[in-house]
């Protein structure tokens, strides 16, 4: 079965759902707010849109983050149009994700989104002026008609690959990245190359498709999870748990050897190089930032009481494990079986606690960039 039929975050609203465990990604989206505002302001001042503004959020998932980018776009349009004394445009929003995404849960919260919108923004951005549709399809395929969109946003989604890189298995079918889920210390050097090659191929296609769908002068703001040479990737911590479980006979060695996560966390210079080589976009901004594994306020919410600082790493470990589970469980359970999920993520929580004892400021390196589609000039 293709990855696009398998990959999704945990749906619903249970304890380990993405809806209840996506505050880190929420913090990431908020980091992009100034670039969203700037993009919309500059598009408005260059008359790129007038009556209707078409916007797509790619990899929207389900939960509170699903409508957050749309909210930020509305805020930016509101602010900009007031500044220019323009009537706000009608907004057409496309929420994209893979078909396995829990679109049902996402759309159940649409009425409360509209309620908030009308309450805070009035009729101008009410439900009649903000039309929202779902696009369940891989963003490595064409999603929209040519030249139809003004603005594309995507947060923490484009580091997911379209498929596992071929180079992770030798020509005779032997797994190359045996003890690791991702690129770990013991991964052979060609594993990173195989993942980077796949990312380059996928991201180049993504840029090409998006440039066809955007209008001339249209904009795109993206975030991806980046790479930190000095700290282990969070998927590697989960790989360490799987290794422990193999030594205790709870997982078969061959199961571990044949699992790899279809993801690549690029370095900023790799992203820059791919965008420049593909050639459809000018890079307006490219920034890196770190996003903490969790915030102190998350700990208070988690404990429901004032924080006891001696429990920092332990409570933090549990929060990080819940968040990791919301993202990883569908893929990992499919390969290793549902029965060991509680054990695996309980162990992950202990690993994360130990890691936080050494690195209390553990953070996800991230890349944020804003791109402008190059204008096409026709010579008469
Ligand atoms: N943007 C949301 C969700 C991030 S999780 C947020 O910031 O909270 C990443 C999302 O990307 C998941 O919902 C996953 O299903 C989606 N995704 C991964 N690969 C995709 C692809 N090829 N096409 C569309 N969506 C994809």
Coordinates of C-alpha atoms and ligand atoms in Angstrom, one line a residue:
X1 CA 0.0 0.0 0.0
X2 CA 1.3 3.5 -0.9
X3 CA 2.5 5.8 1.9
X4 CA -0.2 8.3 1.0
X5 CA -2.8 5.7 2.1
X6 CA -1.0 5.0 5.4
X7 CA 0.3 8.3 6.7
X8 CA -1.8 10.4 9.0
X9 CA -1.7 11.7 12.5
X10 CA -3.9 10.2 15.3
X11 CA -7.4 11.4 14.6
X12 CA -10.4 12.0 16.9
X13 CA -10.2 13.7 20.3
X14 CA -8.9 11.0 22.6
X15 CA -5.8 11.4 24.9
X16 CA -3.3 10.6 22.2
X17 CA -5.1 12.4 19.3
X18 CA -3.2 15.0 17.3
X19 CA -6.0 17.4 18.3
X20 CA -4.9 17.1 22.0
X21 CA -1.2 16.9 21.4
X22 CA -0.2 19.5 18.8
X23 CA 0.8 22.6 20.9
X24 CA 4.3 22.4 19.6
X25 CA 3.1 22.7 16.0
X26 CA 0.8 25.5 17.2
X27 CA 3.9 27.4 18.4
X28 CA 5.5 26.8 15.0
X29 CA 2.6 28.2 13.1
X30 CA 2.6 31.3 15.3
X31 CA 6.3 31.9 14.4
X32 CA 5.1 32.3 10.8
X33 CA 2.6 35.0 11.6
X34 CA 4.9 38.0 10.7
X35 CA 5.7 36.4 7.3
X36 CA 2.0 35.7 6.6
X37 CA 1.2 39.4 7.4
X38 CA 4.0 40.7 5.3
X39 CA 3.1 38.5 2.3
X40 CA -0.5 39.6 2.4
X41 CA 0.4 43.3 2.8
X42 CA 2.8 43.1 -0.1
X43 CA 0.4 41.2 -2.3
X44 CA -2.3 43.8 -1.6
X45 CA 0.1 46.7 -2.4
X46 CA 1.0 45.1 -5.7
X47 CA -2.7 44.5 -6.6
X48 CA -2.2 40.7 -6.8
X49 CA -5.8 40.2 -5.5
X50 CA -9.0 42.3 -5.4
X51 CA -12.4 40.7 -5.0
X52 CA -11.5 37.1 -4.1
X53 CA -8.4 35.7 -2.2
X54 CA -7.6 32.1 -2.7
X55 CA -5.6 30.4 -0.1
X56 CA -4.5 26.8 0.6
X57 CA -3.1 25.2 3.8
X58 CA -1.2 22.0 2.8
X59 CA -0.9 19.3 5.5
X60 CA -3.7 20.8 7.7
X61 CA -4.2 17.7 9.9
X62 CA -7.1 17.8 12.4
X63 CA -7.5 19.6 15.7
X64 CA -7.1 23.2 16.8
X65 CA -4.2 23.9 14.3
X66 CA -6.4 23.1 11.3
X67 CA -8.0 26.5 11.3
X68 CA -5.1 28.5 12.8
X69 CA -3.4 29.4 9.5
X70 CA -6.8 30.5 8.0
X71 CA -7.3 32.6 11.1
X72 CA -3.9 34.2 10.7
X73 CA -4.7 34.9 7.0
X74 CA -8.0 36.5 7.9
X75 CA -6.3 38.7 10.6
X76 CA -3.7 39.7 8.0
X77 CA -6.3 40.5 5.3
X78 CA -8.3 42.5 7.9
X79 CA -5.3 44.5 9.0
X80 CA -4.1 45.1 5.5
X81 CA -7.5 46.1 4.0
X82 CA -8.1 48.5 6.8
X83 CA -4.7 50.1 6.2
X84 CA -5.5 50.5 2.5
X85 CA -9.1 51.4 3.1
X86 CA -10.2 48.5 0.8
X87 CA -13.2 46.3 1.1
X88 CA -11.9 42.9 2.3
X89 CA -11.9 40.2 -0.5
X90 CA -14.1 37.1 -0.3
X91 CA -11.9 34.3 1.0
X92 CA -11.8 30.8 -0.5
X93 CA -9.8 28.4 1.7
X94 CA -8.6 24.9 0.7
X95 CA -7.6 22.6 3.6
X96 CA -5.4 19.8 2.2
X97 CA -4.1 16.6 3.7
X98 CA -3.8 13.0 2.8
X99 CA -7.0 11.0 2.5
X100 CA -6.4 9.2 5.8
X101 CA -6.5 12.5 7.7
X102 CA -9.5 12.9 10.1
X103 CA -11.3 15.5 8.0
X104 CA -14.6 14.6 9.8
X105 CA -13.3 15.8 13.1
X106 CA -11.8 18.8 11.4
X107 CA -15.1 19.8 9.8
X108 CA -17.1 19.2 13.0
X109 CA -15.4 22.2 14.5
X110 CA -16.1 24.4 11.5
X111 CA -19.4 25.9 13.0
X112 CA -17.5 27.0 16.1
X113 CA -14.8 28.6 13.8
X114 CA -17.5 30.5 12.0
X115 CA -19.0 31.6 15.3
X116 CA -15.7 33.0 16.5
X117 CA -15.1 34.7 13.2
X118 CA -18.5 36.5 13.2
X119 CA -18.1 37.4 16.8
X120 CA -14.6 38.8 16.4
X121 CA -14.5 40.0 12.8
X122 CA -18.2 40.8 12.0
X123 CA -20.1 40.2 8.8
X124 CA -17.2 41.1 6.5
X125 CA -15.4 37.8 7.3
X126 CA -18.5 35.8 8.2
X127 CA -19.3 32.4 6.8
X128 CA -20.7 33.9 3.6
X129 CA -17.4 35.5 2.8
X130 CA -15.1 32.7 3.9
X131 CA -15.7 29.5 2.0
X132 CA -13.8 26.4 3.2
X133 CA -13.3 23.2 1.2
X134 CA -11.2 20.0 1.7
X135 CA -8.7 18.7 -0.7
X136 CA -7.8 15.1 0.3
X137 CA -4.8 14.3 -1.9
X138 CA -1.0 14.2 -1.7
X139 CA 0.7 17.5 -2.2
X140 CA 3.2 15.7 -4.4
X141 CA 0.4 15.7 -7.0
X142 CA -1.4 18.6 -8.7
X143 CA -4.0 20.0 -6.3
X144 CA -5.4 23.1 -8.0
X145 CA -6.0 24.5 -11.5
X146 CA -3.1 26.5 -13.0
X147 CA -2.8 30.1 -11.8
X148 CA -5.7 29.8 -9.4
X149 CA -4.2 30.6 -5.9
X150 CA -2.8 33.7 -4.3
X151 CA -1.2 32.2 -1.2
X152 CA 0.0 28.8 0.0
X153 CA 0.9 28.0 3.5
X154 CA 2.2 24.7 5.0
X155 CA 3.6 24.0 8.4
X156 CA 5.6 21.0 9.6
X157 CA 4.4 18.9 6.6
X158 CA 6.8 19.1 3.7
X159 CA 9.6 17.2 5.6
X160 CA 7.4 14.1 5.1
X161 CA 8.6 12.3 2.0
X162 CA 6.4 10.8 -0.7
X163 CA 7.9 7.4 -0.2
X164 CA 10.8 5.7 1.6
X165 CA 14.1 6.3 -0.3
X166 CA 15.2 3.3 -2.4
X167 CA 18.7 3.5 -1.1
X168 CA 17.6 2.3 2.4
X169 CA 17.6 -1.2 1.0
X170 CA 20.5 -2.7 -0.9
X171 CA 20.1 -4.1 -4.4
X172 CA 19.8 -7.6 -2.9
X173 CA 17.1 -6.5 -0.6
X174 CA 19.1 -6.1 2.7
X175 CA 18.1 -3.2 5.0
X176 CA 20.9 -0.6 5.2
X177 CA 19.7 1.4 8.2
X178 CA 19.3 -1.5 10.6
X179 CA 19.3 -0.1 14.2
X180 CA 17.7 3.2 13.4
X181 CA 14.3 4.7 12.6
X182 CA 15.9 7.8 11.1
X183 CA 19.5 8.9 10.5
X184 CA 21.2 7.9 13.7
X185 CA 24.8 7.7 14.8
X186 CA 25.1 4.2 13.6
X187 CA 23.5 4.8 10.2
X188 CA 25.9 4.2 7.3
X189 CA 26.8 7.5 5.5
X190 CA 24.8 6.6 2.4
X191 CA 21.6 6.6 4.4
X192 CA 21.7 10.4 4.8
X193 CA 22.4 10.7 1.1
X194 CA 19.5 8.4 0.2
X195 CA 17.1 10.5 2.3
X196 CA 18.5 13.8 1.0
X197 CA 18.1 12.6 -2.6
X198 CA 14.5 11.7 -2.0
X199 CA 13.8 15.0 -0.2
X200 CA 15.4 16.8 -3.1
X201 CA 13.3 14.9 -5.6
X202 CA 10.0 15.5 -3.6
X203 CA 10.6 19.1 -2.7
X204 CA 11.6 20.0 -6.3
X205 CA 8.3 18.4 -7.5
X206 CA 6.4 20.2 -4.7
X207 CA 7.8 23.6 -5.8
X208 CA 7.1 23.0 -9.5
X209 CA 3.5 22.0 -8.8
X210 CA 2.9 24.9 -6.5
X211 CA 4.4 27.4 -8.9
X212 CA 2.0 26.2 -11.6
X213 CA -1.0 26.6 -9.2
X214 CA 0.0 30.1 -7.9
X215 CA -0.8 33.3 -9.8
X216 CA 2.1 35.4 -11.0
X217 CA 3.5 37.2 -7.9
X218 CA 1.7 34.7 -5.6
X219 CA 3.4 33.8 -2.3
X220 CA 4.2 30.8 -0.3
X221 CA 5.2 30.6 3.4
X222 CA 6.5 27.2 4.7
X223 CA 8.0 25.7 7.8
X224 CA 9.7 22.4 8.1
X225 CA 11.4 20.5 10.9
X226 CA 15.2 21.1 10.5
X227 CA 18.3 19.3 11.5
X228 CA 20.7 19.8 14.4
X229 CA 24.0 18.2 14.0
X230 CA 24.6 18.1 17.7
X231 CA 21.4 16.6 19.1
X232 CA 19.6 13.4 18.3
X233 CA 16.5 13.5 16.2
X234 CA 13.3 12.8 18.2
X235 CA 12.7 9.8 15.9
X236 CA 16.0 8.4 16.9
X237 CA 15.0 8.4 20.5
X238 CA 12.0 6.3 19.5
X239 CA 14.4 4.0 17.6
X240 CA 16.5 3.6 20.8
X241 CA 13.3 2.4 22.5
X242 CA 12.7 -0.2 19.8
X243 CA 16.3 -1.4 20.2
X244 CA 15.8 -1.9 23.9
X245 CA 12.6 -3.8 23.1
X246 CA 14.5 -6.1 20.7
X247 CA 17.1 -6.9 23.4
X248 CA 14.2 -7.9 25.7
X249 CA 12.7 -10.1 23.1
X250 CA 9.6 -7.9 22.8
X251 CA 10.2 -7.0 19.1
X252 CA 11.8 -9.2 16.4
X253 CA 15.2 -7.8 15.2
X254 CA 14.1 -8.1 11.6
X255 CA 11.0 -5.9 12.3
X256 CA 13.3 -3.2 13.6
X257 CA 15.7 -3.5 10.7
X258 CA 13.0 -3.1 8.2
X259 CA 11.4 0.1 9.7
X260 CA 12.4 3.6 8.6
X261 CA 10.4 6.8 8.9
X262 CA 9.6 8.4 5.6
X263 CA 10.9 11.8 6.6
X264 CA 13.8 14.1 6.1
X265 CA 14.7 17.1 8.3
X266 CA 16.8 19.3 6.0
X267 CA 19.4 21.9 6.7
X268 CA 18.7 25.5 5.8
X269 CA 21.4 25.5 3.1
X270 CA 19.9 22.3 1.5
X271 CA 16.5 24.0 1.3
X272 CA 18.0 27.1 -0.2
X273 CA 20.0 25.1 -2.8
X274 CA 16.9 23.1 -3.9
X275 CA 14.7 26.3 -4.2
X276 CA 17.4 28.1 -6.3
X277 CA 18.0 25.1 -8.5
X278 CA 14.3 24.5 -9.2
X279 CA 14.1 28.2 -10.2
X280 CA 10.3 29.1 -10.0
X281 CA 10.5 31.1 -6.8
X282 CA 12.6 34.0 -5.3
X283 CA 13.5 33.5 -1.7
X284 CA 12.2 36.4 0.2
X285 CA 13.1 35.2 3.7
X286 CA 14.8 32.1 5.0
X287 CA 15.1 31.8 8.8
X288 CA 15.9 29.2 11.3
X289 CA 14.6 29.0 14.9
X290 CA 14.2 26.5 17.7
X291 CA 10.9 25.5 19.2
X292 CA 10.9 24.0 22.7
X293 CA 9.7 20.5 23.1
X294 CA 7.1 22.0 25.5
X295 CA 6.4 25.2 27.4
X296 CA 6.1 25.6 31.1
X297 CA 2.4 26.5 30.6
X298 CA 1.9 23.1 29.0
X299 CA 3.2 21.5 32.2
X300 CA 0.7 23.4 34.3
X301 CA -2.1 22.3 32.0
X302 CA -0.9 18.8 32.1
X303 CA -0.6 18.6 35.9
X304 CA -3.7 20.7 36.6
X305 CA -1.8 22.3 39.5
X306 CA 1.1 24.6 40.2
X307 CA 4.3 23.1 38.8
X308 CA 6.6 21.3 41.2
X309 CA 10.0 22.1 39.6
X310 CA 11.5 18.7 40.8
X311 CA 9.1 17.1 38.3
X312 CA 10.2 19.2 35.3
X313 CA 11.9 16.3 33.4
X314 CA 9.3 13.7 34.3
X315 CA 6.3 15.7 33.4
X316 CA 8.1 17.0 30.3
X317 CA 8.9 13.5 29.3
X318 CA 5.2 12.5 29.5
X319 CA 4.1 15.6 27.4
X320 CA 6.7 14.9 24.8
X321 CA 5.7 11.2 24.6
X322 CA 2.0 12.1 24.1
X323 CA 3.0 14.4 21.3
X324 CA 5.3 11.9 19.7
X325 CA 2.6 9.3 19.9
X326 CA 0.0 11.5 18.2
X327 CA 2.3 11.8 15.2
X328 CA 4.1 8.4 15.1
X329 CA 1.5 5.9 16.2
X330 CA -0.4 5.2 12.9
X331 CA 2.9 4.4 11.1
X332 CA 4.6 2.6 14.0
X333 CA 1.5 0.6 15.0
X334 CA 1.1 -0.5 11.4
X335 CA 4.6 -2.0 11.4
X336 CA 5.1 -3.3 15.0
X337 CA 1.4 -4.0 15.9
X338 CA -1.0 -2.0 18.1
X339 CA -0.4 -4.3 21.1
X340 CA 3.0 -2.8 22.1
X341 CA 2.1 0.8 21.6
X342 CA 1.4 1.6 25.3
X343 CA 4.7 -0.1 26.3
X344 CA 6.7 1.6 23.6
X345 CA 5.5 5.1 24.4
X346 CA 5.8 4.6 28.1
X347 CA 9.4 3.7 27.5
X348 CA 9.8 6.7 25.2
X349 CA 8.5 8.9 28.0
X350 CA 11.3 7.6 30.3
X351 CA 13.9 8.2 27.5
X352 CA 12.6 11.7 27.0
X353 CA 12.8 12.3 30.7
X354 CA 16.4 11.2 30.8
X355 CA 17.2 13.4 27.8
X356 CA 15.5 16.4 29.5
X357 CA 17.6 15.9 32.6
X358 CA 20.7 16.4 30.4
X359 CA 19.2 18.9 28.0
X360 CA 16.4 20.8 29.8
X361 CA 16.1 23.2 26.9
X362 CA 15.6 20.5 24.3
X363 CA 14.1 22.0 21.1
X364 CA 13.1 21.1 17.6
X365 CA 15.3 23.0 15.0
X366 CA 13.0 24.5 12.5
X367 CA 13.2 26.4 9.2
X368 CA 10.8 29.1 8.1
X369 CA 10.8 30.5 4.6
X370 CA 8.8 32.9 2.5
X371 CA 8.8 32.5 -1.3
X372 CA 7.5 34.7 -4.2
X373 CA 6.6 33.1 -7.5
X374 CA 8.7 34.7 -10.1
X375 CA 6.7 36.9 -12.5
X376 CA 6.3 35.8 -16.0
X377 CA 6.9 38.6 -18.6
X378 CA 5.5 38.2 -22.1
X379 CA 7.3 40.0 -24.9
X380 CA 4.8 41.3 -27.5
Ligands
LIG1 N1 0.0 21.7 9.7 C1 -0.4 21.0 10.8 C2 -0.1 19.5 10.8 C3 1.3 19.2 10.8 S1 1.5 17.4 10.9 C4 0.2 21.6 12.1 O1 1.1 22.4 11.9 O2 -0.2 21.3 13.2 C5 1.9 17.0 9.2 C6 0.6 16.8 8.3 O3 1.1 16.7 7.0 C7 -0.1 15.5 8.7 O4 -1.4 15.8 8.9 C8 0.2 14.7 7.4 O5 -0.9 13.8 7.1 C9 0.3 15.7 6.3 N2 1.1 15.2 5.2 C10 2.2 14.5 5.1 N3 2.5 14.2 3.9 C11 1.6 14.8 3.1 C12 1.3 14.8 1.7 N4 2.2 14.2 0.8 N5 0.2 15.4 1.2 C13 -0.6 16.1 2.0 N6 -0.4 16.1 3.4 C14 0.6 15.4 3.9

